[in-house]
Amino acid sequence: MSGVQVTTARETAAPTAVSVAMDRWGHNLQRLPLHIVIAVFIAIWIIPTLGLIVNSFRGVQDMNNAGWWTVLFPPHGFTLASYTQVLNTENVASSILNSILITVPATVIQLAIATMGAYAFAWMKFPGKNIFFIVIVGLMVVPIQMTLIPILRLFAATGLAGSFIAVWLAHSGYGLPFEVFLLRNYLGGLPREVFESAEVDGAGHAVRFLRIAIPMTVPAIASLTIFVFLGVWNDLLVALAFLGSSPNRPFTVVITQLVTSLGGGWQFLTAAAVLQMVLPLAVFIALQRYFVRGVTAGSVKG
Amino acid sequence: VDRIITALIAVAGVPLVLLGYIYIGEWVIEHLPDRVQTWIRPYFWALPAIGFATVFMVYPLLRTVVLSFRNNADTIWVGFNNYIYFFTFPDTLTSLRNSVLWLIFYTFFAVGFGLIIAIMLDRVRYESIAKIAIFLPVPISAVAASIIWKFMFDYQPPGTVQTGTLNALLGSFGGQPVAWLVNSTTNNGALIFVGIWSITGFCMVIISGSLKAISTEVLEAARIDGANEFQIVRLIVTPLLWPTITVVTTTMVINALKQFDIVYVLTSGAYDTDVIATQMFRQLANAHYGRAAAVGVVLFVAIVPLLVINIRRFQQQEEQR
């Protein structure tokens, strides 16, 4: 009897192992369409960028004679010719420098002013505060186009037209509503006790702001800095409007002008596009968490 | 070199100036009578931000509304002439139509793809790496993205080698090449797709964030009750995600209406691809300031409902604080 029992146990055990495997296999097979759809999405979202990067390392002749995927087979014919050509094209090298000279100060200016304003909105009481803040929330969605003509005239009248200062100020003005909104929400979420005990200890607002508020807001400021920095680096409209023909115009404007002015033979601009997106992609990959938080913070909160 | 020095001065100078402003200002305020102190201090702190917002947003906004009723030289009132021009001239009507196309298709597909991808990736083990792939276009500028897609859409006459990825693919299935960006039946769709491609990762990340917040117990209970995956997505996940989807959708509608870069770089609005924002810029470049202002006002009016929604949502959040 016991022998029978053992065999029964074995017989039930053995099929179980097999059926588990079968189940898993069946389950995976069932999920195959899911994996295929995901793979198609990933392919569509990756391949265009990949194609551009590959092409940027090919000669212009090769680009015109065969698609980028032909490099999979020898002769590969990789060359840096496009990069040399781009960097030797008039205005390109200096415009890359301009991009840096526009982006860094513009980012610093707006974040410094926004943090200070956000502190007032978060920790001070004053008449009209709510109305001011509602206006700021409303301004977050106002299209920049609405402001271009009066500000162009303002810059022309003050002699700032075409200067770096003009774009620094313009970017700061456009960026402020969102930054004040975001930082005010973050600052307002800090524990009240910390500020109150500092006040009891006799710390004025300057000390509370510089010694307590700012250090505690560093994570939010870091995410926001990345977001603002790349926003200005990638901007086309503001620069086109205020620096369109100035020698101070940034890289994005020069690339755009080259694309539209070159009917054919624009292929070497692949290298320009790669140079333009290297910085954002590097920042994204290196600081992924901060980056994603910065990009999404606004819409999750409001 | 001069420019670098100016930039350095700005980078170091602005925080220093603000520090000076804070310290000197606070010092002055502390020497005022108490009652004046409590009254004046908040304005002193908020002034730089409010000042910037006023000079660069509020004032220009009002001024543009005024300019839209003036002639180009801003010397005489022209009534609604600039608006009549906008709503009767075929070119501007095309730009209006295209912005509506952007509004519908860009918003629908960006949010839809974002939702579908977030839900699908939630069910696989390689989620994080796949998310990076979909998110990759987000940090890329519209200028670079446009050049990326110029290659995808590249067209050569039939019979020659197709170096554009899409036309080569089409050719390998025996199709005729399509001039994606020139042909007026495909070009708007092509441009809108570039926009969708750039922003889907953004929608996905936000939707995925609130997807992770849905408790797994609810989903398990539904599975035990015999619901299949499609029912779970339709009847449980989507309704729970609805608030997030609304937020993302409003953001995308605003994005769609403001769309400028992609159109400007890829076609400059040629072949009937103009949108409101590029149309406005063209009027501006041609020194038609009154018309440009009117186009700007039209764009703003289209955004006003969303502005109201934003403020309402903000007020609701405030009540919950």
Coordinates of C-alpha atoms in Angstrom, one line a residue:
Chain A
M1 CA 0.0 0.0 0.0
S2 CA 2.8 2.3 1.0
G3 CA 4.5 1.6 -2.4
V4 CA 1.4 2.6 -4.2
Q5 CA 1.2 5.7 -2.2
V6 CA 4.7 6.6 -3.1
T7 CA 4.1 6.1 -6.8
T8 CA 1.0 8.2 -6.6
A9 CA 2.9 10.9 -4.9
R10 CA 5.6 10.7 -7.6
E11 CA 3.0 10.6 -10.4
T12 CA 1.3 13.7 -9.1
A13 CA 4.6 15.4 -8.4
A14 CA 6.1 14.9 -11.8
P15 CA 3.2 16.3 -13.9
T16 CA 3.0 19.2 -11.5
A17 CA 6.6 20.3 -12.3
V18 CA 5.9 19.9 -16.0
S19 CA 2.5 21.6 -15.8
V20 CA 4.1 24.6 -14.0
A21 CA 6.6 24.9 -16.8
M22 CA 3.8 24.5 -19.3
D23 CA 1.8 27.1 -17.5
R24 CA 4.6 29.5 -17.4
W25 CA 5.3 28.9 -21.1
G26 CA 1.7 29.3 -21.9
H27 CA 1.6 32.5 -19.8
N28 CA 4.6 33.9 -21.6
L29 CA 3.2 33.0 -24.9
Q30 CA 0.0 34.7 -24.0
R31 CA 2.1 37.8 -23.1
L32 CA 4.0 37.7 -26.3
P33 CA 1.8 40.3 -28.0
L34 CA 2.4 42.6 -25.1
H35 CA 6.2 42.3 -25.5
I36 CA 5.9 42.8 -29.3
V37 CA 3.8 46.0 -28.9
I38 CA 6.3 47.3 -26.3
A39 CA 9.2 46.5 -28.7
V40 CA 7.6 48.4 -31.5
F41 CA 7.1 51.4 -29.4
I42 CA 10.7 51.3 -28.1
A43 CA 11.9 50.9 -31.7
I44 CA 9.9 53.9 -32.9
W45 CA 11.2 56.0 -30.0
I46 CA 14.9 55.0 -30.3
I47 CA 15.6 54.4 -34.0
P48 CA 15.2 58.0 -35.2
T49 CA 17.8 59.3 -32.7
L50 CA 20.1 56.3 -33.4
G51 CA 19.8 57.0 -37.1
L52 CA 20.8 60.6 -36.7
I53 CA 23.8 59.8 -34.5
V54 CA 25.0 57.1 -36.9
N55 CA 24.6 59.5 -39.9
S56 CA 26.5 62.2 -38.1
F57 CA 29.6 60.0 -38.3
R58 CA 29.3 59.4 -42.0
G59 CA 30.5 61.4 -45.0
V60 CA 28.0 63.6 -46.8
Q61 CA 28.4 61.5 -50.0
D62 CA 27.6 58.3 -48.1
M63 CA 24.5 59.9 -46.6
N64 CA 23.3 60.8 -50.0
N65 CA 24.0 57.4 -51.6
A66 CA 22.7 55.0 -48.9
G67 CA 20.6 55.0 -45.7
W68 CA 22.2 55.0 -42.3
W69 CA 21.4 51.4 -41.7
T70 CA 23.9 50.3 -44.4
V71 CA 26.8 51.0 -42.0
L72 CA 25.8 47.7 -40.3
F73 CA 27.8 46.1 -43.1
P74 CA 31.4 47.0 -44.1
P75 CA 32.7 49.2 -45.4
H76 CA 31.4 51.3 -42.5
G77 CA 33.1 54.5 -43.7
F78 CA 32.9 56.4 -40.4
T79 CA 34.4 59.9 -40.4
L80 CA 34.3 63.1 -38.4
A81 CA 34.0 65.2 -41.5
S82 CA 30.5 66.5 -40.6
Y83 CA 31.8 67.6 -37.2
T84 CA 34.7 69.5 -38.7
Q85 CA 32.5 71.0 -41.4
V86 CA 29.9 72.2 -38.8
L87 CA 32.5 73.6 -36.4
N88 CA 34.1 75.5 -39.3
T89 CA 30.8 76.9 -40.6
E90 CA 30.5 80.6 -39.9
N91 CA 28.9 81.4 -36.5
V92 CA 28.6 77.9 -35.3
A93 CA 31.5 77.7 -32.9
S94 CA 30.8 81.1 -31.4
S95 CA 27.1 80.3 -31.1
I96 CA 27.8 77.3 -29.0
L97 CA 29.7 79.6 -26.6
N98 CA 26.8 82.0 -26.8
S99 CA 24.4 79.3 -25.8
I100 CA 26.4 78.7 -22.6
L101 CA 26.7 82.5 -22.0
I102 CA 22.9 82.8 -22.3
T103 CA 21.9 79.7 -20.4
V104 CA 24.1 79.9 -17.2
P105 CA 23.3 83.6 -16.2
A106 CA 19.6 83.2 -17.3
T107 CA 19.2 80.2 -15.0
V108 CA 21.0 81.8 -12.0
I109 CA 19.1 85.1 -12.3
Q110 CA 15.6 83.6 -12.4
L111 CA 16.2 81.0 -9.7
A112 CA 17.7 83.6 -7.3
I113 CA 14.7 85.9 -7.8
A114 CA 12.1 83.1 -7.8
T115 CA 13.4 81.6 -4.5
M116 CA 13.2 85.0 -2.8
G117 CA 9.7 85.7 -4.1
A118 CA 8.6 82.2 -3.2
Y119 CA 9.8 82.7 0.4
A120 CA 7.6 85.8 0.7
F121 CA 4.6 83.9 -0.6
A122 CA 5.2 80.9 1.6
W123 CA 6.0 82.5 4.9
M124 CA 4.7 86.1 5.0
K125 CA 1.2 87.5 5.3
F126 CA 0.3 90.6 3.3
P127 CA -2.9 92.0 1.8
G128 CA -3.4 91.0 -1.8
K129 CA -1.1 87.9 -1.4
N130 CA -3.8 85.5 -2.7
I131 CA -4.6 87.7 -5.7
F132 CA -1.0 88.2 -6.6
F133 CA -0.4 84.4 -6.4
I134 CA -3.5 83.6 -8.5
V135 CA -2.2 86.0 -11.2
I136 CA 1.1 84.1 -11.0
V137 CA -0.7 80.8 -11.5
G138 CA -2.5 82.2 -14.4
L139 CA 0.7 83.6 -16.0
M140 CA 2.2 80.1 -16.1
V141 CA 0.1 79.3 -19.2
V142 CA 0.3 82.6 -21.0
P143 CA 1.9 82.1 -24.4
I144 CA 5.2 83.9 -24.8
Q145 CA 3.9 85.2 -28.2
M146 CA 1.6 87.5 -26.4
T147 CA 4.5 89.4 -24.9
L148 CA 6.9 89.6 -27.9
I149 CA 6.0 92.9 -29.5
P150 CA 5.9 95.1 -26.4
I151 CA 9.1 93.6 -25.0
L152 CA 10.9 94.0 -28.3
R153 CA 10.0 97.7 -28.2
L154 CA 11.0 97.9 -24.6
F155 CA 14.4 96.5 -25.4
A156 CA 14.8 98.8 -28.4
A157 CA 13.9 101.8 -26.3
T158 CA 16.4 100.9 -23.6
G159 CA 19.2 100.0 -26.0
L160 CA 19.3 96.4 -24.8
A161 CA 18.1 95.0 -28.2
G162 CA 20.3 92.1 -29.3
S163 CA 22.3 91.9 -26.1
F164 CA 22.8 89.0 -23.7
I165 CA 21.1 91.1 -21.0
A166 CA 17.9 91.2 -23.0
V167 CA 17.6 87.4 -23.3
W168 CA 18.7 86.9 -19.7
L169 CA 15.9 89.2 -18.5
A170 CA 13.3 87.9 -20.9
H171 CA 14.0 84.2 -20.0
S172 CA 13.8 85.2 -16.3
G173 CA 10.5 86.9 -16.7
Y174 CA 9.0 84.0 -18.6
G175 CA 10.3 81.4 -16.2
L176 CA 9.5 83.1 -13.0
P177 CA 5.8 82.3 -12.6
F178 CA 6.3 78.6 -12.8
E179 CA 9.4 78.7 -10.5
V180 CA 7.7 80.9 -7.9
F181 CA 4.7 78.6 -7.9
L182 CA 6.8 75.4 -7.5
L183 CA 9.2 76.7 -4.9
R184 CA 6.4 78.4 -2.9
N185 CA 4.6 75.0 -2.7
Y186 CA 7.8 73.3 -1.6
L187 CA 8.8 76.0 0.9
G188 CA 5.2 76.1 2.3
G189 CA 5.5 72.4 3.0
L190 CA 8.5 72.9 5.3
P191 CA 7.7 72.4 9.1
R192 CA 6.4 75.6 10.6
E193 CA 8.1 74.9 14.0
V194 CA 11.6 75.3 12.4
F195 CA 10.8 78.9 11.4
E196 CA 9.0 79.7 14.6
S197 CA 11.8 78.6 16.8
A198 CA 14.3 80.5 14.7
E199 CA 12.1 83.6 15.2
V200 CA 12.0 83.0 18.9
D201 CA 15.7 82.8 18.9
G202 CA 15.8 86.3 17.3
A203 CA 16.7 85.3 13.8
G204 CA 15.4 87.9 11.3
H205 CA 13.9 87.0 7.9
A206 CA 17.3 87.3 6.2
V207 CA 18.8 84.6 8.4
R208 CA 15.7 82.4 8.3
F209 CA 15.7 82.7 4.5
L210 CA 19.4 82.1 3.9
R211 CA 20.2 79.7 6.8
I212 CA 16.9 77.6 7.0
A213 CA 14.7 78.0 3.9
I214 CA 17.4 77.7 1.2
P215 CA 19.3 74.7 2.7
M216 CA 16.0 72.8 3.2
T217 CA 14.9 73.6 -0.4
V218 CA 18.1 72.3 -2.1
P219 CA 16.4 69.2 -3.5
A220 CA 13.7 71.2 -5.2
I221 CA 16.1 73.9 -6.4
A222 CA 18.4 71.2 -7.8
S223 CA 15.6 69.6 -9.9
L224 CA 14.4 73.0 -11.0
T225 CA 17.9 74.1 -12.0
I226 CA 18.2 71.2 -14.3
F227 CA 14.8 71.8 -15.8
V228 CA 15.4 75.6 -16.3
F229 CA 18.9 75.1 -17.6
L230 CA 17.8 72.7 -20.3
G231 CA 14.7 74.8 -21.0
V232 CA 16.9 77.8 -21.8
W233 CA 19.5 75.7 -23.6
N234 CA 16.9 74.1 -25.9
D235 CA 14.9 77.3 -26.4
L236 CA 14.3 78.6 -29.9
L237 CA 11.5 81.1 -29.8
V238 CA 12.8 83.6 -27.2
A239 CA 16.3 83.6 -28.8
L240 CA 14.8 83.9 -32.3
A241 CA 12.7 86.8 -31.3
F242 CA 15.2 88.8 -29.3
L243 CA 18.6 87.7 -30.9
G244 CA 17.5 86.5 -34.3
S245 CA 20.1 88.5 -36.3
S246 CA 22.4 89.4 -33.4
P247 CA 26.0 88.0 -33.3
N248 CA 25.0 86.9 -29.8
R249 CA 22.4 84.4 -31.1
P250 CA 22.6 80.9 -29.6
F251 CA 23.3 77.5 -31.2
T252 CA 19.6 76.6 -31.7
V253 CA 19.0 79.7 -33.7
V254 CA 22.1 79.2 -35.9
I255 CA 21.1 75.6 -36.6
T256 CA 17.6 76.6 -37.5
Q257 CA 18.8 79.3 -39.8
L258 CA 21.2 76.9 -41.5
V259 CA 18.4 74.3 -42.0
T260 CA 16.1 76.9 -43.6
S261 CA 18.8 78.6 -45.7
L262 CA 20.4 75.4 -47.1
G263 CA 18.0 73.9 -49.6
G264 CA 20.2 70.8 -50.2
G265 CA 23.4 69.8 -48.6
W266 CA 22.0 70.2 -45.1
Q267 CA 23.1 66.6 -44.2
F268 CA 26.2 67.7 -42.3
L269 CA 23.8 69.4 -39.8
T270 CA 23.4 66.0 -38.3
A271 CA 26.6 66.7 -36.5
A272 CA 25.2 70.1 -35.3
A273 CA 22.1 68.4 -33.9
V274 CA 24.2 65.8 -32.1
L275 CA 26.4 68.6 -30.6
Q276 CA 23.2 70.4 -29.5
M277 CA 21.6 67.4 -27.8
V278 CA 24.8 66.0 -26.2
L279 CA 24.4 68.2 -23.1
P280 CA 20.7 67.5 -22.4
L281 CA 21.1 63.8 -23.0
A282 CA 24.2 63.7 -20.7
V283 CA 22.4 65.6 -18.0
F284 CA 19.4 63.3 -18.3
I285 CA 21.4 60.1 -18.1
A286 CA 23.7 61.3 -15.3
L287 CA 21.0 63.0 -13.2
Q288 CA 18.0 60.9 -14.2
R289 CA 16.1 61.1 -10.9
Y290 CA 16.5 64.9 -10.5
F291 CA 15.8 65.4 -14.1
V292 CA 12.5 63.5 -14.2
R293 CA 11.4 65.0 -10.9
G294 CA 12.1 68.5 -12.3
V295 CA 10.3 67.9 -15.6
T296 CA 7.2 66.3 -13.9
A297 CA 7.0 68.4 -10.7
G298 CA 4.9 71.2 -12.2
S299 CA 2.1 69.1 -13.6
V300 CA 1.8 66.6 -10.7
K301 CA 1.4 69.5 -8.3
G302 CA -0.8 71.5 -10.5
Chain B
V1 CA 36.3 87.5 -24.1
D2 CA 34.3 90.5 -23.2
R3 CA 31.1 88.4 -23.4
I4 CA 32.5 85.8 -21.1
I5 CA 33.4 88.5 -18.5
T6 CA 29.9 89.9 -18.7
A7 CA 28.4 86.5 -18.2
L8 CA 30.7 85.8 -15.2
I9 CA 29.7 89.1 -13.7
A10 CA 26.0 88.2 -14.2
V11 CA 26.4 84.8 -12.6
A12 CA 28.3 86.0 -9.6
G13 CA 26.7 89.4 -9.5
V14 CA 23.0 88.6 -9.4
P15 CA 23.1 86.5 -6.2
L16 CA 25.4 89.1 -4.7
V17 CA 23.1 92.0 -5.6
L18 CA 20.2 90.1 -4.2
L19 CA 22.1 89.3 -1.0
G20 CA 22.9 93.0 -0.7
Y21 CA 19.3 93.8 -1.4
I22 CA 18.2 91.5 1.3
Y23 CA 20.7 92.6 4.0
I24 CA 20.5 96.3 3.3
G25 CA 16.7 96.2 2.9
E26 CA 16.2 94.2 6.1
W27 CA 18.6 96.6 7.9
V28 CA 16.5 99.6 6.8
I29 CA 13.2 97.8 7.6
E30 CA 14.4 96.9 11.1
H31 CA 14.9 100.5 11.9
L32 CA 11.3 101.4 10.9
P33 CA 8.4 101.5 13.4
D34 CA 7.0 98.1 14.0
R35 CA 3.7 98.8 12.3
V36 CA 5.4 99.9 9.1
Q37 CA 7.7 96.9 9.3
T38 CA 5.0 94.3 9.2
W39 CA 3.3 96.2 6.4
I40 CA 6.3 96.8 4.1
R41 CA 8.4 93.7 4.6
P42 CA 6.5 91.2 2.5
Y43 CA 6.3 93.6 -0.4
F44 CA 10.0 94.1 -0.1
W45 CA 10.6 90.4 -0.4
A46 CA 8.1 89.7 -3.2
L47 CA 9.0 92.8 -5.2
P48 CA 11.7 91.4 -7.5
A49 CA 9.5 88.5 -8.5
I50 CA 6.3 90.6 -8.9
G51 CA 8.3 93.2 -10.7
F52 CA 9.7 90.8 -13.3
A53 CA 6.2 89.2 -13.8
T54 CA 4.7 92.6 -14.3
V55 CA 7.3 94.0 -16.7
F56 CA 7.7 90.8 -18.8
M57 CA 4.2 89.3 -18.7
V58 CA 1.4 91.5 -17.3
Y59 CA 2.3 94.7 -19.0
P60 CA 3.1 93.2 -22.4
L61 CA -0.1 91.2 -22.3
L62 CA -2.3 94.3 -21.9
R63 CA -0.2 96.2 -24.4
T64 CA -0.6 93.5 -27.0
V65 CA -4.4 93.6 -26.6
V66 CA -4.2 97.4 -27.2
L67 CA -1.8 96.9 -30.2
S68 CA -4.2 94.5 -31.8
F69 CA -6.6 97.3 -32.4
R70 CA -4.0 99.7 -33.8
N71 CA -2.2 100.0 -37.1
N72 CA 1.3 98.7 -37.7
A73 CA 2.9 102.0 -36.8
D74 CA 0.8 102.2 -33.6
T75 CA -0.5 105.6 -34.7
I76 CA -4.2 105.2 -35.3
W77 CA -7.0 102.9 -34.1
V78 CA -8.2 100.5 -36.7
G79 CA -11.1 98.8 -34.8
F80 CA -11.4 95.1 -35.6
N81 CA -9.5 95.3 -38.9
N82 CA -6.6 93.1 -37.7
Y83 CA -9.1 90.5 -36.5
I84 CA -11.2 90.6 -39.6
Y85 CA -8.0 90.0 -41.6
F86 CA -7.2 87.0 -39.4
F87 CA -10.6 85.4 -39.7
T88 CA -11.0 86.0 -43.5
F89 CA -7.5 85.6 -45.1
P90 CA -7.0 82.0 -46.4
D91 CA -3.4 81.7 -45.0
T92 CA -4.3 82.6 -41.5
L93 CA -7.4 80.4 -41.6
T94 CA -5.1 77.5 -42.6
S95 CA -3.0 78.2 -39.5
L96 CA -6.1 78.2 -37.4
R97 CA -7.2 74.9 -38.9
N98 CA -3.8 73.3 -38.3
S99 CA -3.7 74.4 -34.7
V100 CA -7.0 72.7 -34.2
L101 CA -5.5 69.6 -35.8
W102 CA -2.6 69.8 -33.4
L103 CA -4.9 70.4 -30.5
I104 CA -6.9 67.2 -31.3
F105 CA -4.3 64.7 -32.5
Y106 CA -1.2 65.8 -30.6
T107 CA -3.2 65.8 -27.3
F108 CA -5.0 62.6 -28.0
F109 CA -2.1 60.5 -29.0
A110 CA 0.5 62.0 -26.6
V111 CA -1.8 61.2 -23.6
G112 CA -3.1 58.0 -25.2
F113 CA 0.4 56.6 -25.9
G114 CA 1.6 57.8 -22.6
L115 CA -1.2 55.9 -20.8
I116 CA -0.9 52.7 -22.9
I117 CA 2.9 52.6 -22.5
A118 CA 2.7 53.2 -18.8
I119 CA 0.2 50.5 -18.3
M120 CA 2.0 48.0 -20.5
L121 CA 5.4 48.7 -18.9
D122 CA 3.9 48.2 -15.5
R123 CA 3.4 44.6 -16.4
V124 CA 7.0 43.7 -17.5
R125 CA 10.3 43.2 -15.8
Y126 CA 12.3 45.5 -18.0
E127 CA 10.2 48.5 -17.1
S128 CA 12.9 50.9 -16.0
I129 CA 15.1 50.5 -19.0
A130 CA 12.1 50.7 -21.4
K131 CA 11.0 53.9 -19.7
I132 CA 14.4 55.5 -20.4
A133 CA 14.0 54.6 -24.1
I134 CA 10.6 56.2 -24.4
F135 CA 11.7 59.2 -22.3
L136 CA 14.9 59.8 -24.3
P137 CA 13.3 62.4 -26.8
V138 CA 12.1 64.6 -23.9
P139 CA 15.4 66.3 -23.1
I140 CA 16.2 66.6 -26.9
S141 CA 15.4 70.1 -28.2
A142 CA 12.7 70.6 -30.8
V143 CA 15.5 71.9 -33.1
A144 CA 17.5 68.6 -32.8
A145 CA 14.3 66.5 -32.9
S146 CA 13.4 68.3 -36.2
I147 CA 16.7 67.4 -37.7
I148 CA 16.3 63.8 -36.5
W149 CA 13.0 63.6 -38.3
K150 CA 14.1 65.4 -41.4
F151 CA 16.1 62.3 -42.0
M152 CA 13.2 60.0 -41.2
F153 CA 11.0 61.9 -43.7
D154 CA 13.7 62.4 -46.3
Y155 CA 12.3 62.0 -49.8
Q156 CA 14.1 61.3 -53.1
P157 CA 12.4 61.0 -56.5
P158 CA 11.1 57.5 -57.3
G159 CA 13.7 55.3 -58.9
T160 CA 16.6 56.8 -56.9
V161 CA 18.0 55.4 -53.7
Q162 CA 15.7 56.3 -50.7
T163 CA 18.0 57.4 -47.9
G164 CA 15.1 58.5 -45.7
T165 CA 14.2 55.8 -43.2
L166 CA 10.5 55.8 -43.8
N167 CA 10.6 55.9 -47.5
A168 CA 13.2 53.1 -47.6
L169 CA 11.0 51.0 -45.4
L170 CA 8.0 51.8 -47.6
G171 CA 10.1 50.9 -50.6
S172 CA 11.1 47.5 -49.2
F173 CA 7.4 46.7 -49.1
G174 CA 7.1 47.8 -52.7
G175 CA 5.5 51.1 -52.0
Q176 CA 6.1 54.4 -53.8
P177 CA 8.1 57.0 -51.8
V178 CA 6.1 59.8 -50.2
A179 CA 7.2 63.4 -49.9
W180 CA 6.0 63.5 -46.3
L181 CA 6.7 67.1 -45.5
V182 CA 5.6 68.5 -48.9
N183 CA 2.5 66.5 -49.6
S184 CA -0.3 68.4 -47.9
T185 CA -2.2 65.2 -47.0
T186 CA 0.7 63.9 -45.0
N187 CA 2.7 66.9 -43.8
N188 CA 0.6 68.1 -40.9
G189 CA 0.3 64.5 -39.6
A190 CA 4.1 64.1 -40.0
L191 CA 4.8 67.3 -38.0
I192 CA 2.2 66.4 -35.3
F193 CA 3.8 63.0 -35.0
V194 CA 7.2 64.6 -34.3
G195 CA 5.5 66.5 -31.5
I196 CA 3.9 63.4 -30.1
W197 CA 7.2 61.5 -30.3
S198 CA 8.9 64.3 -28.3
I199 CA 6.4 64.5 -25.5
T200 CA 5.0 60.9 -25.0
G201 CA 7.8 60.1 -22.5
F202 CA 6.7 63.0 -20.4
C203 CA 3.0 61.9 -20.3
M204 CA 4.2 58.3 -19.6
V205 CA 6.3 59.3 -16.6
I206 CA 3.5 61.3 -15.0
I207 CA 0.8 58.7 -15.6
S208 CA 3.2 55.9 -14.5
G209 CA 3.8 57.8 -11.2
S210 CA 0.1 57.7 -10.2
L211 CA -0.3 54.2 -11.6
K212 CA 2.3 53.1 -9.0
A213 CA 0.1 54.7 -6.3
I214 CA -2.8 52.4 -7.1
S215 CA -2.8 49.7 -4.4
T216 CA -2.0 46.2 -5.7
E217 CA -4.7 44.8 -3.4
V218 CA -7.5 46.4 -5.4
L219 CA -6.0 44.8 -8.6
E220 CA -5.5 41.4 -6.9
A221 CA -9.1 41.4 -5.6
A222 CA -10.3 42.1 -9.2
R223 CA -8.2 39.3 -10.6
I224 CA -9.5 36.9 -8.0
D225 CA -13.1 37.9 -8.9
G226 CA -12.2 36.8 -12.4
A227 CA -11.7 40.1 -14.2
N228 CA -9.3 39.9 -17.2
E229 CA -6.5 42.4 -17.8
F230 CA -8.5 44.5 -20.2
Q231 CA -11.4 44.8 -17.8
I232 CA -9.0 45.8 -15.0
V233 CA -7.5 48.5 -17.1
R234 CA -10.8 49.8 -18.4
L235 CA -12.9 49.5 -15.2
I236 CA -10.4 50.1 -12.4
V237 CA -7.1 51.6 -13.5
T238 CA -8.3 54.2 -16.0
P239 CA -11.0 55.7 -13.6
L240 CA -8.4 55.8 -10.8
L241 CA -6.0 57.6 -13.1
W242 CA -8.6 60.0 -14.4
P243 CA -7.5 63.0 -12.3
T244 CA -3.9 62.6 -13.5
I245 CA -5.1 62.1 -17.1
T246 CA -7.0 65.4 -16.9
V247 CA -3.9 67.3 -15.6
V248 CA -1.7 65.8 -18.4
T249 CA -4.4 66.6 -21.0
T250 CA -4.7 70.2 -20.0
T251 CA -0.9 70.5 -20.2
M252 CA -0.8 68.9 -23.6
V253 CA -3.6 71.2 -24.9
I254 CA -1.6 74.2 -23.9
N255 CA 1.5 72.7 -25.5
A256 CA -0.4 72.0 -28.7
L257 CA -1.6 75.6 -28.9
K258 CA 1.8 77.0 -28.3
Q259 CA 3.6 74.7 -30.8
F260 CA 6.2 76.6 -32.7
D261 CA 9.7 75.1 -33.0
I262 CA 8.9 71.9 -34.9
V263 CA 6.9 73.6 -37.6
Y264 CA 9.3 76.5 -37.9
V265 CA 12.4 74.2 -38.3
L266 CA 10.9 71.5 -40.5
T267 CA 8.7 73.4 -43.0
S268 CA 8.7 77.1 -41.8
G269 CA 5.0 76.8 -42.3
A270 CA 5.2 76.2 -46.0
Y271 CA 2.9 73.8 -47.9
D272 CA -0.1 74.7 -45.6
T273 CA 1.6 73.6 -42.3
D274 CA 1.4 77.0 -40.6
V275 CA 0.1 77.0 -37.0
I276 CA -1.0 80.1 -35.0
A277 CA 2.4 80.5 -33.3
T278 CA 4.4 80.5 -36.6
Q279 CA 1.8 82.7 -38.3
M280 CA 2.2 85.2 -35.5
F281 CA 6.0 85.1 -35.9
R282 CA 5.7 85.6 -39.6
Q283 CA 3.5 88.7 -39.2
L284 CA 6.0 90.0 -36.7
A285 CA 9.0 89.4 -39.0
N286 CA 7.1 91.2 -41.8
A287 CA 6.6 94.2 -39.4
H288 CA 2.8 93.7 -39.4
Y289 CA 2.6 94.4 -35.7
G290 CA -1.1 95.0 -35.5
R291 CA -1.9 91.7 -37.2
A292 CA 0.8 89.9 -35.2
A293 CA -0.8 91.3 -32.0
A294 CA -4.2 90.2 -33.1
V295 CA -2.9 86.6 -33.8
G296 CA -1.3 86.6 -30.3
V297 CA -4.6 87.7 -28.8
V298 CA -6.5 84.9 -30.6
L299 CA -3.9 82.4 -29.2
F300 CA -4.3 83.8 -25.7
V301 CA -8.1 83.7 -25.9
A302 CA -7.9 80.0 -26.9
I303 CA -5.8 79.4 -23.8
V304 CA -8.0 81.4 -21.3
P305 CA -10.3 78.4 -20.5
L306 CA -7.2 76.4 -19.5
L307 CA -6.0 79.3 -17.5
V308 CA -9.3 79.3 -15.6
I309 CA -9.1 75.5 -15.1
N310 CA -5.5 75.9 -13.7
I311 CA -6.6 78.5 -11.2
R312 CA -9.6 76.5 -10.1
R313 CA -7.4 73.5 -9.5
F314 CA -5.0 75.6 -7.6
Q315 CA -7.7 76.9 -5.4
Q316 CA -9.0 73.4 -4.7
Q317 CA -5.5 72.3 -3.7
E318 CA -5.2 75.3 -1.4
E319 CA -8.5 74.4 0.4
Q320 CA -7.1 70.9 1.0
R321 CA -3.8 72.2 2.5

